[in-house]
Amino acid sequence: MKRLNAGSLSLAALANKPLSTTLNLILMTMGIGMMTFIFSVSTQLERRTGQDAAGIDLVVGAKGSPFQLIMSSVFHIDIPTGNIPLEEAGTLRANALVAQVIPLALGDSYQGFRIVGTDTSYIEHFNASLAQGAVFTAPMQAVFGAQAARETVAKVGETFAGSHGLTMGGELHDHAPYRIVGILKPTGTVLDRLVLTPVASVWRVHETDPDEPHAPGAEQHHELTALLIKYRSPLAAVSLPRWVNSQPQLQAAQPALEAARLFKLVGAGADVLRAIATAVLVIAALSMFVALYNALEERQADLAILRALGASPGKVLRLLLVQGCVLALAGALLGWLAGHAAVALVAGWMAEDQDFALSAWTLLPQEILLPIVALLIGCIAAAIPAWRAYRIDIATTLAR
């Protein structure tokens, strides 16, 4: 004869109430799934933002919104505020408070990936290394980031024409094709989504465009989009932004400050979702409690017979606790899978927008807390029914 323990009896009891069991599973799955989704998306966004802005103390660009300047020049997800004279780069390089100046010239793209005019110090800043080919050494040579190369199927030695603007669909600059000379290894940073070329390439493409009017001597007034600054000493953080902002054409923006603003905006939305998920988990606990309590009321005679047949009070207590824990852990597993499936769905939905790439199955240390939380909820919901079952009076119950 098959021996019935608390686990098998609990599973049989749950199977005997399919509607109630399914409802409790759905509620637990929803709560844990929302928590998993919030953990995964917010952590990936914060980690990626930190990697993209690491080592950049200040961004100098044209007057406008400092948030827009950081988004366009550090994270490459917005339109630049404008251009600044090339001479400003020399002025800042000569400043004793500045250790490094990385120039950026934006304006074109290739199949949705930004073409960034810069110098090799931008590649070195991210500690990137080559997967194929070499680094550019002359104008109209281009090096692709890993993701840009993969999604455009770029090959070393091929040529391509950039399109005007920072989104797909702009006018092609086919009068000045680039030649691909190198492809970088993945870095896990914004560099993976960029096409890099010397600043002179960007100037040449626009100065030789037959469709654009050119004033005589235009080559004398080259411009840059932004300068990425690294301080020589902490003292620079006090005086350099103030000096830059006092210049008539310049604006200083600090990545750390603007990233904090970004996370404040994102965090408000995450807090709302987290509060909803918490409310769902509380509802799941209450629903589980009501279901187990009603089951106890209906099965008092069964439990009394179990006790009369020799089941100890502890075994009856475990029977109710195990039911709560089984429901909670099953809901946690389904919720964890649903949460990551939701991240995969969002990642697929945003696949064409290279600026918000998400990894669906990135596992985070915080996720280990989710089954523990679910287990606690299951235990708390089952505690009172289990205690009542533990104290059941065999004689009185069987006499009814």
PDB file of C-alpha atoms in Angstrom, residues 31-209:
ATOM      1  CA  GLY A  31       3.361  39.141  -8.096  1.00  0.00           C
ATOM      2  CA  ILE A  32       6.666  37.285  -8.461  1.00  0.00           C
ATOM      3  CA  GLY A  33       6.670  37.850 -12.230  1.00  0.00           C
ATOM      4  CA  MET A  34       6.327  41.611 -11.821  1.00  0.00           C
ATOM      5  CA  MET A  35       9.097  41.661  -9.225  1.00  0.00           C
ATOM      6  CA  THR A  36      11.378  39.641 -11.524  1.00  0.00           C
ATOM      7  CA  PHE A  37      10.675  41.954 -14.448  1.00  0.00           C
ATOM      8  CA  ILE A  38      11.392  45.103 -12.400  1.00  0.00           C
ATOM      9  CA  PHE A  39      14.627  43.653 -10.963  1.00  0.00           C
ATOM     10  CA  SER A  40      15.897  42.579 -14.379  1.00  0.00           C
ATOM     11  CA  VAL A  41      15.080  45.722 -16.376  1.00  0.00           C
ATOM     12  CA  SER A  42      16.108  48.309 -13.765  1.00  0.00           C
ATOM     13  CA  THR A  43      19.375  46.515 -12.920  1.00  0.00           C
ATOM     14  CA  GLN A  44      20.362  46.079 -16.564  1.00  0.00           C
ATOM     15  CA  LEU A  45      19.599  49.732 -17.273  1.00  0.00           C
ATOM     16  CA  GLU A  46      21.594  50.939 -14.271  1.00  0.00           C
ATOM     17  CA  ARG A  47      24.533  48.640 -15.028  1.00  0.00           C
ATOM     18  CA  ARG A  48      24.655  49.664 -18.656  1.00  0.00           C
ATOM     19  CA  THR A  49      24.417  53.349 -17.869  1.00  0.00           C
ATOM     20  CA  GLY A  50      27.286  53.054 -15.403  1.00  0.00           C
ATOM     21  CA  GLN A  51      29.469  51.264 -17.966  1.00  0.00           C
ATOM     22  CA  ASP A  52      28.734  53.826 -20.681  1.00  0.00           C
ATOM     23  CA  ALA A  53      29.529  56.828 -18.473  1.00  0.00           C
ATOM     24  CA  ALA A  54      32.500  55.342 -16.597  1.00  0.00           C
ATOM     25  CA  GLY A  55      35.582  57.552 -16.686  1.00  0.00           C
ATOM     26  CA  ILE A  56      33.807  60.603 -18.138  1.00  0.00           C
ATOM     27  CA  ASP A  57      33.777  63.464 -15.649  1.00  0.00           C
ATOM     28  CA  LEU A  58      32.291  66.217 -17.776  1.00  0.00           C
ATOM     29  CA  VAL A  59      30.714  66.721 -21.194  1.00  0.00           C
ATOM     30  CA  VAL A  60      31.088  70.040 -22.967  1.00  0.00           C
ATOM     31  CA  GLY A  61      28.725  70.955 -25.788  1.00  0.00           C
ATOM     32  CA  ALA A  62      26.505  73.667 -27.174  1.00  0.00           C
ATOM     33  CA  LYS A  63      24.081  75.597 -24.980  1.00  0.00           C
ATOM     34  CA  GLY A  64      20.811  73.802 -24.305  1.00  0.00           C
ATOM     35  CA  SER A  65      19.570  71.045 -22.067  1.00  0.00           C
ATOM     36  CA  PRO A  66      22.383  69.361 -20.063  1.00  0.00           C
ATOM     37  CA  PHE A  67      20.254  66.190 -19.907  1.00  0.00           C
ATOM     38  CA  GLN A  68      19.979  66.164 -23.699  1.00  0.00           C
ATOM     39  CA  LEU A  69      23.721  66.754 -24.026  1.00  0.00           C
ATOM     40  CA  ILE A  70      24.499  63.725 -21.843  1.00  0.00           C
ATOM     41  CA  MET A  71      21.919  61.522 -23.572  1.00  0.00           C
ATOM     42  CA  SER A  72      23.266  62.413 -27.025  1.00  0.00           C
ATOM     43  CA  SER A  73      27.009  62.418 -26.316  1.00  0.00           C
ATOM     44  CA  VAL A  74      27.455  59.700 -23.664  1.00  0.00           C
ATOM     45  CA  PHE A  75      24.561  57.295 -24.239  1.00  0.00           C
ATOM     46  CA  HIS A  76      23.879  58.235 -27.891  1.00  0.00           C
ATOM     47  CA  ILE A  77      20.089  58.114 -27.467  1.00  0.00           C
ATOM     48  CA  ASP A  78      19.081  61.684 -28.201  1.00  0.00           C
ATOM     49  CA  ILE A  79      19.643  64.516 -30.658  1.00  0.00           C
ATOM     50  CA  PRO A  80      22.664  66.753 -29.923  1.00  0.00           C
ATOM     51  CA  THR A  81      22.137  70.277 -28.622  1.00  0.00           C
ATOM     52  CA  GLY A  82      24.212  71.725 -31.478  1.00  0.00           C
ATOM     53  CA  ASN A  83      27.853  72.214 -32.406  1.00  0.00           C
ATOM     54  CA  ILE A  84      30.762  74.097 -30.865  1.00  0.00           C
ATOM     55  CA  PRO A  85      33.850  75.621 -32.526  1.00  0.00           C
ATOM     56  CA  LEU A  86      36.805  73.278 -33.007  1.00  0.00           C
ATOM     57  CA  GLU A  87      39.038  75.798 -31.243  1.00  0.00           C
ATOM     58  CA  GLU A  88      37.326  75.057 -27.916  1.00  0.00           C
ATOM     59  CA  ALA A  89      38.893  71.602 -27.885  1.00  0.00           C
ATOM     60  CA  GLY A  90      42.359  73.170 -28.001  1.00  0.00           C
ATOM     61  CA  THR A  91      41.466  75.611 -25.252  1.00  0.00           C
ATOM     62  CA  LEU A  92      40.296  72.836 -22.936  1.00  0.00           C
ATOM     63  CA  ARG A  93      43.291  70.608 -23.746  1.00  0.00           C
ATOM     64  CA  ALA A  94      45.540  73.463 -22.637  1.00  0.00           C
ATOM     65  CA  ASN A  95      43.660  73.804 -19.327  1.00  0.00           C
ATOM     66  CA  ALA A  96      45.772  72.542 -16.416  1.00  0.00           C
ATOM     67  CA  LEU A  97      42.701  70.994 -14.780  1.00  0.00           C
ATOM     68  CA  VAL A  98      41.984  68.724 -17.753  1.00  0.00           C
ATOM     69  CA  ALA A  99      43.696  65.364 -18.184  1.00  0.00           C
ATOM     70  CA  GLN A 100      41.999  64.223 -21.401  1.00  0.00           C
ATOM     71  CA  VAL A 101      39.669  65.593 -24.070  1.00  0.00           C
ATOM     72  CA  ILE A 102      37.885  63.196 -26.458  1.00  0.00           C
ATOM     73  CA  PRO A 103      36.221  64.939 -29.434  1.00  0.00           C
ATOM     74  CA  LEU A 104      32.891  63.795 -30.848  1.00  0.00           C
ATOM     75  CA  ALA A 105      31.335  64.818 -34.166  1.00  0.00           C
ATOM     76  CA  LEU A 106      27.810  63.485 -34.796  1.00  0.00           C
ATOM     77  CA  GLY A 107      25.294  63.916 -37.553  1.00  0.00           C
ATOM     78  CA  ASP A 108      25.046  60.749 -39.654  1.00  0.00           C
ATOM     79  CA  SER A 109      24.181  57.096 -39.227  1.00  0.00           C
ATOM     80  CA  TYR A 110      24.352  53.778 -41.009  1.00  0.00           C
ATOM     81  CA  GLN A 111      21.325  51.457 -40.862  1.00  0.00           C
ATOM     82  CA  GLY A 112      20.288  53.091 -37.583  1.00  0.00           C
ATOM     83  CA  PHE A 113      23.742  52.922 -35.956  1.00  0.00           C
ATOM     84  CA  ARG A 114      25.395  56.261 -35.276  1.00  0.00           C
ATOM     85  CA  ILE A 115      28.523  57.282 -37.123  1.00  0.00           C
ATOM     86  CA  VAL A 116      30.741  58.984 -34.561  1.00  0.00           C
ATOM     87  CA  GLY A 117      33.643  61.143 -35.636  1.00  0.00           C
ATOM     88  CA  THR A 118      36.312  60.907 -32.958  1.00  0.00           C
ATOM     89  CA  ASP A 119      39.926  59.810 -32.440  1.00  0.00           C
ATOM     90  CA  THR A 120      41.450  56.560 -31.234  1.00  0.00           C
ATOM     91  CA  SER A 121      41.391  57.736 -27.608  1.00  0.00           C
ATOM     92  CA  TYR A 122      37.625  57.047 -27.622  1.00  0.00           C
ATOM     93  CA  ILE A 123      38.319  53.365 -28.383  1.00  0.00           C
ATOM     94  CA  GLU A 124      41.061  53.257 -25.750  1.00  0.00           C
ATOM     95  CA  HIS A 125      38.715  54.861 -23.200  1.00  0.00           C
ATOM     96  CA  PHE A 126      36.516  51.723 -23.299  1.00  0.00           C
ATOM     97  CA  ASN A 127      39.563  49.380 -23.348  1.00  0.00           C
ATOM     98  CA  ALA A 128      38.233  47.953 -26.599  1.00  0.00           C
ATOM     99  CA  SER A 129      40.266  45.590 -28.744  1.00  0.00           C
ATOM    100  CA  LEU A 130      39.988  44.554 -32.364  1.00  0.00           C
ATOM    101  CA  ALA A 131      38.259  41.367 -33.476  1.00  0.00           C
ATOM    102  CA  GLN A 132      39.252  41.962 -37.112  1.00  0.00           C
ATOM    103  CA  GLY A 133      41.274  44.459 -39.143  1.00  0.00           C
ATOM    104  CA  ALA A 134      42.878  47.589 -37.746  1.00  0.00           C
ATOM    105  CA  VAL A 135      42.028  50.939 -36.191  1.00  0.00           C
ATOM    106  CA  PHE A 136      41.379  53.831 -38.575  1.00  0.00           C
ATOM    107  CA  THR A 137      44.381  55.936 -39.513  1.00  0.00           C
ATOM    108  CA  ALA A 138      42.943  58.221 -42.199  1.00  0.00           C
ATOM    109  CA  PRO A 139      39.686  59.984 -43.074  1.00  0.00           C
ATOM    110  CA  MET A 140      36.833  57.881 -44.557  1.00  0.00           C
ATOM    111  CA  GLN A 141      38.016  54.763 -42.765  1.00  0.00           C
ATOM    112  CA  ALA A 142      35.543  53.232 -40.298  1.00  0.00           C
ATOM    113  CA  VAL A 143      35.664  50.814 -37.378  1.00  0.00           C
ATOM    114  CA  PHE A 144      32.447  49.047 -36.354  1.00  0.00           C
ATOM    115  CA  GLY A 145      31.374  48.170 -32.839  1.00  0.00           C
ATOM    116  CA  ALA A 146      30.507  44.510 -32.306  1.00  0.00           C
ATOM    117  CA  GLN A 147      26.711  44.869 -32.369  1.00  0.00           C
ATOM    118  CA  ALA A 148      26.747  47.333 -35.258  1.00  0.00           C
ATOM    119  CA  ALA A 149      28.924  44.949 -37.297  1.00  0.00           C
ATOM    120  CA  ARG A 150      26.770  41.927 -36.464  1.00  0.00           C
ATOM    121  CA  GLU A 151      23.445  43.539 -37.318  1.00  0.00           C
ATOM    122  CA  THR A 152      24.620  45.304 -40.483  1.00  0.00           C
ATOM    123  CA  VAL A 153      26.671  42.250 -41.588  1.00  0.00           C
ATOM    124  CA  ALA A 154      29.665  44.561 -42.060  1.00  0.00           C
ATOM    125  CA  LYS A 155      32.907  43.060 -43.425  1.00  0.00           C
ATOM    126  CA  VAL A 156      36.401  44.464 -43.336  1.00  0.00           C
ATOM    127  CA  GLY A 157      37.304  45.878 -46.752  1.00  0.00           C
ATOM    128  CA  GLU A 158      33.719  46.711 -47.742  1.00  0.00           C
ATOM    129  CA  THR A 159      32.487  50.228 -48.371  1.00  0.00           C
ATOM    130  CA  PHE A 160      29.247  51.892 -47.310  1.00  0.00           C
ATOM    131  CA  ALA A 161      27.557  55.266 -47.449  1.00  0.00           C
ATOM    132  CA  GLY A 162      26.270  56.984 -44.353  1.00  0.00           C
ATOM    133  CA  SER A 163      22.834  58.588 -44.279  1.00  0.00           C
ATOM    134  CA  HIS A 164      22.091  62.069 -43.056  1.00  0.00           C
ATOM    135  CA  GLY A 165      20.592  62.249 -39.578  1.00  0.00           C
ATOM    136  CA  LEU A 166      20.733  59.962 -36.576  1.00  0.00           C
ATOM    137  CA  THR A 167      17.850  57.692 -37.513  1.00  0.00           C
ATOM    138  CA  MET A 168      17.218  55.410 -40.464  1.00  0.00           C
ATOM    139  CA  GLY A 169      15.750  56.881 -43.639  1.00  0.00           C
ATOM    140  CA  GLY A 170      17.967  59.927 -44.081  1.00  0.00           C
ATOM    141  CA  GLU A 171      19.491  61.072 -47.360  1.00  0.00           C
ATOM    142  CA  LEU A 172      22.423  58.907 -48.436  1.00  0.00           C
ATOM    143  CA  HIS A 173      25.869  60.509 -48.639  1.00  0.00           C
ATOM    144  CA  ASP A 174      26.891  58.184 -51.475  1.00  0.00           C
ATOM    145  CA  HIS A 175      29.299  60.789 -52.846  1.00  0.00           C
ATOM    146  CA  ALA A 176      31.676  60.011 -49.941  1.00  0.00           C
ATOM    147  CA  PRO A 177      31.721  56.283 -49.075  1.00  0.00           C
ATOM    148  CA  TYR A 178      33.480  54.937 -45.992  1.00  0.00           C
ATOM    149  CA  ARG A 179      35.763  51.898 -46.067  1.00  0.00           C
ATOM    150  CA  ILE A 180      35.532  49.424 -43.197  1.00  0.00           C
ATOM    151  CA  VAL A 181      39.018  48.788 -41.776  1.00  0.00           C
ATOM    152  CA  GLY A 182      38.215  47.115 -38.450  1.00  0.00           C
ATOM    153  CA  ILE A 183      35.606  45.480 -36.221  1.00  0.00           C
ATOM    154  CA  LEU A 184      35.832  45.655 -32.429  1.00  0.00           C
ATOM    155  CA  LYS A 185      35.252  42.872 -29.930  1.00  0.00           C
ATOM    156  CA  PRO A 186      32.146  43.226 -27.714  1.00  0.00           C
ATOM    157  CA  THR A 187      32.665  45.564 -24.753  1.00  0.00           C
ATOM    158  CA  GLY A 188      29.206  45.588 -23.170  1.00  0.00           C
ATOM    159  CA  THR A 189      29.126  49.382 -23.593  1.00  0.00           C
ATOM    160  CA  VAL A 190      27.669  51.938 -25.955  1.00  0.00           C
ATOM    161  CA  LEU A 191      30.750  51.408 -28.153  1.00  0.00           C
ATOM    162  CA  ASP A 192      29.230  48.142 -29.430  1.00  0.00           C
ATOM    163  CA  ARG A 193      26.445  50.110 -31.160  1.00  0.00           C
ATOM    164  CA  LEU A 194      28.584  52.752 -32.872  1.00  0.00           C
ATOM    165  CA  VAL A 195      30.452  53.190 -36.144  1.00  0.00           C
ATOM    166  CA  LEU A 196      33.667  55.099 -35.466  1.00  0.00           C
ATOM    167  CA  THR A 197      35.630  57.215 -37.898  1.00  0.00           C
ATOM    168  CA  PRO A 198      38.054  60.140 -37.691  1.00  0.00           C
ATOM    169  CA  VAL A 199      36.432  63.527 -37.075  1.00  0.00           C
ATOM    170  CA  ALA A 200      37.798  64.652 -40.448  1.00  0.00           C
ATOM    171  CA  SER A 201      35.551  62.080 -42.148  1.00  0.00           C
ATOM    172  CA  VAL A 202      32.411  63.785 -40.835  1.00  0.00           C
ATOM    173  CA  TRP A 203      33.665  67.168 -42.023  1.00  0.00           C
ATOM    174  CA  ARG A 204      34.598  65.796 -45.464  1.00  0.00           C
ATOM    175  CA  VAL A 205      31.236  64.080 -46.000  1.00  0.00           C
ATOM    176  CA  HIS A 206      29.329  67.304 -45.447  1.00  0.00           C
ATOM    177  CA  GLU A 207      31.792  69.694 -47.074  1.00  0.00           C
ATOM    178  CA  THR A 208      31.818  67.691 -50.312  1.00  0.00           C
ATOM    179  CA  ASP A 209      28.080  67.012 -50.480  1.00  0.00           C
TER     180      ASP A 209
END
